[in-house]
PDB file of C-alpha atoms in Angstrom:
ATOM      1  CA  UNK A   1      35.397 109.946  66.380  1.00 52.00           C
ATOM      2  CA  UNK A   2      31.629 110.335  66.441  1.00 59.00           C
ATOM      3  CA  UNK A   3      30.229 113.842  66.459  1.00 70.00           C
ATOM      4  CA  UNK A   4      28.633 113.385  69.886  1.00 70.00           C
ATOM      5  CA  UNK A   5      31.912 112.108  71.355  1.00 85.00           C
ATOM      6  CA  UNK A   6      33.807 115.101  69.967  1.00 88.00           C
ATOM      7  CA  UNK A   7      31.119 117.467  71.243  1.00 91.00           C
ATOM      8  CA  UNK A   8      31.334 116.126  74.798  1.00 93.00           C
ATOM      9  CA  UNK A   9      35.131 116.101  74.730  1.00 93.00           C
ATOM     10  CA  UNK A  10      34.980 119.830  73.976  1.00 93.00           C
ATOM     11  CA  UNK A  11      32.352 120.462  76.664  1.00 95.00           C
ATOM     12  CA  UNK A  12      34.485 118.502  79.146  1.00 96.00           C
ATOM     13  CA  UNK A  13      37.563 120.519  78.162  1.00 95.00           C
ATOM     14  CA  UNK A  14      35.683 123.801  78.632  1.00 95.00           C
ATOM     15  CA  UNK A  15      34.362 122.696  82.035  1.00 97.00           C
ATOM     16  CA  UNK A  16      37.892 121.717  83.089  1.00 97.00           C
ATOM     17  CA  UNK A  17      39.390 124.985  81.782  1.00 96.00           C
ATOM     18  CA  UNK A  18      36.740 127.124  83.490  1.00 96.00           C
ATOM     19  CA  UNK A  19      37.037 125.303  86.819  1.00 96.00           C
ATOM     20  CA  UNK A  20      40.832 125.607  86.683  1.00 94.00           C
ATOM     21  CA  UNK A  21      40.578 129.359  86.091  1.00 94.00           C
ATOM     22  CA  UNK A  22      38.515 130.020  89.238  1.00 92.00           C
ATOM     23  CA  UNK A  23      39.886 130.431  92.774  1.00 85.00           C
ATOM     24  CA  UNK A  24      38.335 127.793  95.009  1.00 85.00           C
ATOM     25  CA  UNK A  25      38.200 127.525  98.773  1.00 79.00           C
ATOM     26  CA  UNK A  26      37.664 123.795  98.854  1.00 69.00           C
ATOM     27  CA  UNK A  27      38.022 121.933 102.159  1.00 70.00           C
ATOM     28  CA  UNK A  28      37.576 118.567 100.430  1.00 74.00           C
ATOM     29  CA  UNK A  29      40.465 116.265  99.557  1.00 85.00           C
ATOM     30  CA  UNK A  30      39.054 115.995  96.021  1.00 93.00           C
ATOM     31  CA  UNK A  31      37.502 118.373  93.531  1.00 95.00           C
ATOM     32  CA  UNK A  32      33.982 116.978  93.102  1.00 95.00           C
ATOM     33  CA  UNK A  33      32.094 117.324  89.827  1.00 96.00           C
ATOM     34  CA  UNK A  34      28.565 115.974  90.045  1.00 97.00           C
ATOM     35  CA  UNK A  35      26.601 115.011  86.951  1.00 97.00           C
ATOM     36  CA  UNK A  36      22.945 115.391  87.884  1.00 97.00           C
ATOM     37  CA  UNK A  37      20.512 113.298  85.843  1.00 95.00           C
ATOM     38  CA  UNK A  38      21.110 111.885  82.379  1.00 93.00           C
ATOM     39  CA  UNK A  39      21.471 113.420  78.950  1.00 90.00           C
ATOM     40  CA  UNK A  40      18.922 112.122  76.481  1.00 86.00           C
ATOM     41  CA  UNK A  41      21.575 111.995  73.753  1.00 87.00           C
ATOM     42  CA  UNK A  42      23.883 109.780  75.830  1.00 86.00           C
ATOM     43  CA  UNK A  43      26.679 112.357  76.045  1.00 87.00           C
ATOM     44  CA  UNK A  44      28.621 112.728  79.261  1.00 90.00           C
ATOM     45  CA  UNK A  45      31.335 114.841  80.831  1.00 94.00           C
ATOM     46  CA  UNK A  46      34.672 113.058  81.190  1.00 94.00           C
ATOM     47  CA  UNK A  47      38.043 114.325  82.387  1.00 95.00           C
ATOM     48  CA  UNK A  48      41.242 112.242  82.335  1.00 93.00           C
ATOM     49  CA  UNK A  49      42.152 110.812  85.726  1.00 89.00           C
ATOM     50  CA  UNK A  50      45.591 112.423  85.753  1.00 94.00           C
ATOM     51  CA  UNK A  51      44.170 115.977  85.627  1.00 96.00           C
ATOM     52  CA  UNK A  52      43.877 118.190  88.714  1.00 95.00           C
ATOM     53  CA  UNK A  53      41.694 121.156  89.618  1.00 94.00           C
ATOM     54  CA  UNK A  54      42.699 123.370  92.522  1.00 87.00           C
ATOM     55  CA  UNK A  55      45.713 121.039  92.905  1.00 90.00           C
ATOM     56  CA  UNK A  56      43.278 118.271  93.823  1.00 92.00           C
ATOM     57  CA  UNK A  57      42.354 115.006  92.114  1.00 95.00           C
ATOM     58  CA  UNK A  58      38.983 115.100  90.378  1.00 96.00           C
ATOM     59  CA  UNK A  59      36.067 112.907  91.380  1.00 95.00           C
ATOM     60  CA  UNK A  60      33.214 112.741  88.881  1.00 96.00           C
ATOM     61  CA  UNK A  61      30.033 111.312  90.361  1.00 95.00           C
ATOM     62  CA  UNK A  62      26.576 110.846  88.886  1.00 95.00           C
ATOM     63  CA  UNK A  63      23.366 111.202  90.848  1.00 95.00           C
ATOM     64  CA  UNK A  64      19.665 111.943  90.637  1.00 91.00           C
ATOM     65  CA  UNK A  65      19.325 112.881  94.320  1.00 93.00           C
ATOM     66  CA  UNK A  66      19.514 116.478  95.495  1.00 91.00           C
ATOM     67  CA  UNK A  67      20.894 115.282  98.833  1.00 91.00           C
ATOM     68  CA  UNK A  68      24.059 114.017  97.087  1.00 90.00           C
ATOM     69  CA  UNK A  69      25.180 117.309  95.548  1.00 91.00           C
ATOM     70  CA  UNK A  70      26.010 119.273  98.693  1.00 81.00           C
ATOM     71  CA  UNK A  71      29.735 118.493  98.682  1.00 85.00           C
ATOM     72  CA  UNK A  72      30.148 119.257  94.975  1.00 94.00           C
ATOM     73  CA  UNK A  73      32.324 122.003  93.603  1.00 95.00           C
ATOM     74  CA  UNK A  74      30.800 121.868  90.130  1.00 96.00           C
ATOM     75  CA  UNK A  75      27.377 120.610  89.141  1.00 98.00           C
ATOM     76  CA  UNK A  76      26.560 119.631  85.559  1.00 98.00           C
ATOM     77  CA  UNK A  77      22.769 119.482  85.180  1.00 97.00           C
ATOM     78  CA  UNK A  78      21.560 117.192  82.387  1.00 96.00           C
ATOM     79  CA  UNK A  79      18.551 117.742  80.134  1.00 95.00           C
ATOM     80  CA  UNK A  80      16.568 115.073  82.005  1.00 96.00           C
ATOM     81  CA  UNK A  81      16.206 117.643  84.793  1.00 96.00           C
ATOM     82  CA  UNK A  82      14.558 120.366  82.712  1.00 95.00           C
ATOM     83  CA  UNK A  83      11.355 120.174  84.800  1.00 96.00           C
ATOM     84  CA  UNK A  84      13.231 120.229  88.125  1.00 96.00           C
ATOM     85  CA  UNK A  85      15.858 122.844  87.285  1.00 97.00           C
ATOM     86  CA  UNK A  86      14.523 125.574  89.572  1.00 96.00           C
ATOM     87  CA  UNK A  87      14.294 123.247  92.597  1.00 96.00           C
ATOM     88  CA  UNK A  88      17.839 121.978  91.973  1.00 96.00           C
ATOM     89  CA  UNK A  89      19.211 125.513  91.746  1.00 97.00           C
ATOM     90  CA  UNK A  90      17.265 126.564  94.831  1.00 96.00           C
ATOM     91  CA  UNK A  91      18.671 123.614  96.807  1.00 95.00           C
ATOM     92  CA  UNK A  92      22.251 124.806  96.248  1.00 94.00           C
ATOM     93  CA  UNK A  93      21.597 128.527  96.602  1.00 92.00           C
ATOM     94  CA  UNK A  94      24.284 130.141  98.743  1.00 89.00           C
ATOM     95  CA  UNK A  95      26.662 127.184  98.387  1.00 91.00           C
ATOM     96  CA  UNK A  96      29.969 127.489  96.516  1.00 91.00           C
ATOM     97  CA  UNK A  97      28.867 125.237  93.649  1.00 95.00           C
ATOM     98  CA  UNK A  98      29.428 126.344  90.054  1.00 97.00           C
ATOM     99  CA  UNK A  99      26.618 125.174  87.790  1.00 98.00           C
ATOM    100  CA  UNK A 100      26.943 123.945  84.212  1.00 98.00           C
ATOM    101  CA  UNK A 101      24.496 122.606  81.650  1.00 97.00           C
ATOM    102  CA  UNK A 102      24.070 122.067  77.951  1.00 95.00           C
ATOM    103  CA  UNK A 103      20.356 122.436  77.459  1.00 94.00           C
ATOM    104  CA  UNK A 104      18.705 125.242  75.502  1.00 91.00           C
ATOM    105  CA  UNK A 105      17.368 127.837  77.939  1.00 93.00           C
ATOM    106  CA  UNK A 106      19.272 126.642  81.020  1.00 96.00           C
ATOM    107  CA  UNK A 107      21.409 129.799  81.036  1.00 94.00           C
ATOM    108  CA  UNK A 108      18.359 132.042  81.081  1.00 94.00           C
ATOM    109  CA  UNK A 109      16.879 129.953  83.876  1.00 96.00           C
ATOM    110  CA  UNK A 110      19.882 130.355  86.199  1.00 96.00           C
ATOM    111  CA  UNK A 111      22.643 127.908  85.216  1.00 97.00           C
ATOM    112  CA  UNK A 112      25.941 129.827  85.403  1.00 97.00           C
ATOM    113  CA  UNK A 113      27.666 128.287  82.368  1.00 97.00           C
ATOM    114  CA  UNK A 114      25.574 126.713  79.618  1.00 96.00           C
ATOM    115  CA  UNK A 115      27.275 124.968  76.710  1.00 95.00           C
ATOM    116  CA  UNK A 116      25.691 125.509  73.328  1.00 88.00           C
ATOM    117  CA  UNK A 117      26.391 124.368  69.790  1.00 87.00           C
ATOM    118  CA  UNK A 118      26.192 127.188  67.255  1.00 84.00           C
ATOM    119  CA  UNK A 119      27.162 126.756  63.611  1.00 85.00           C
ATOM    120  CA  UNK A 120      28.658 123.324  64.398  1.00 85.00           C
ATOM    121  CA  UNK A 121      30.862 124.868  67.087  1.00 88.00           C
ATOM    122  CA  UNK A 122      30.737 124.213  70.832  1.00 90.00           C
ATOM    123  CA  UNK A 123      30.765 127.394  72.881  1.00 90.00           C
ATOM    124  CA  UNK A 124      29.123 128.609  76.090  1.00 93.00           C
ATOM    125  CA  UNK A 125      26.980 131.315  77.560  1.00 93.00           C
ATOM    126  CA  UNK A 126      27.457 132.937  80.949  1.00 94.00           C
ATOM    127  CA  UNK A 127      24.644 133.936  83.286  1.00 94.00           C
ATOM    128  CA  UNK A 128      26.197 136.986  84.962  1.00 90.00           C
ATOM    129  CA  UNK A 129      23.414 137.308  87.514  1.00 92.00           C
ATOM    130  CA  UNK A 130      23.794 133.746  88.825  1.00 94.00           C
ATOM    131  CA  UNK A 131      27.566 133.937  88.681  1.00 92.00           C
ATOM    132  CA  UNK A 132      27.565 137.244  90.571  1.00 89.00           C
ATOM    133  CA  UNK A 133      25.308 135.918  93.323  1.00 91.00           C
ATOM    134  CA  UNK A 134      27.595 132.907  93.768  1.00 90.00           C
ATOM    135  CA  UNK A 135      30.708 134.987  94.359  1.00 89.00           C
ATOM    136  CA  UNK A 136      32.672 133.230  91.624  1.00 92.00           C
ATOM    137  CA  UNK A 137      34.834 135.480  89.480  1.00 90.00           C
ATOM    138  CA  UNK A 138      35.805 134.367  86.003  1.00 92.00           C
ATOM    139  CA  UNK A 139      39.020 135.657  84.437  1.00 91.00           C
ATOM    140  CA  UNK A 140      38.670 137.902  81.399  1.00 89.00           C
ATOM    141  CA  UNK A 141      39.962 135.208  79.026  1.00 88.00           C
ATOM    142  CA  UNK A 142      37.018 132.967  79.969  1.00 90.00           C
ATOM    143  CA  UNK A 143      34.491 135.791  79.716  1.00 88.00           C
ATOM    144  CA  UNK A 144      35.844 137.042  76.391  1.00 85.00           C
ATOM    145  CA  UNK A 145      35.514 133.650  74.702  1.00 83.00           C
ATOM    146  CA  UNK A 146      31.871 133.169  75.703  1.00 84.00           C
ATOM    147  CA  UNK A 147      29.252 133.302  72.961  1.00 79.00           C
ATOM    148  CA  UNK A 148      26.744 135.142  75.160  1.00 67.00           C
ATOM    149  CA  UNK A 149      27.119 137.056  78.384  1.00 68.00           C
ATOM    150  CA  UNK A 150      23.862 138.285  79.766  1.00 69.00           C
ATOM    151  CA  UNK A 151      20.644 137.398  81.590  1.00 57.00           C
TER     152      UNK A 151
END
């Protein structure tokens, strides 16, 4: 398995684990994960079709239009959106959408969970301020395994 494939399998597993650990009030028939933009390295989030979040089947959709993220539960923002990050986050402010990324600095700029590779290990940082404003509460086991918890 290529390094990039293994890296994104781990990021996908973390995203799945985190989303499964949160209580959701989701009126949709599916749990929607939106991938916004494209990663310059070609990596992508994938979750097996037989998995469920919030007892719902998972729909992963890709878009580059802000208007298509409103019904999302989770939003993974790719590095192609580094220049538009603030406008994306502002467009979903007040909506129950958990944000994820894997770009250096995204956590400090407001993304709730930002995956990072440190010492050849995939881990994540948590932006407590953004998470707190959203109303999402992460269980201690998720918080305790984060590499960084601040901002």
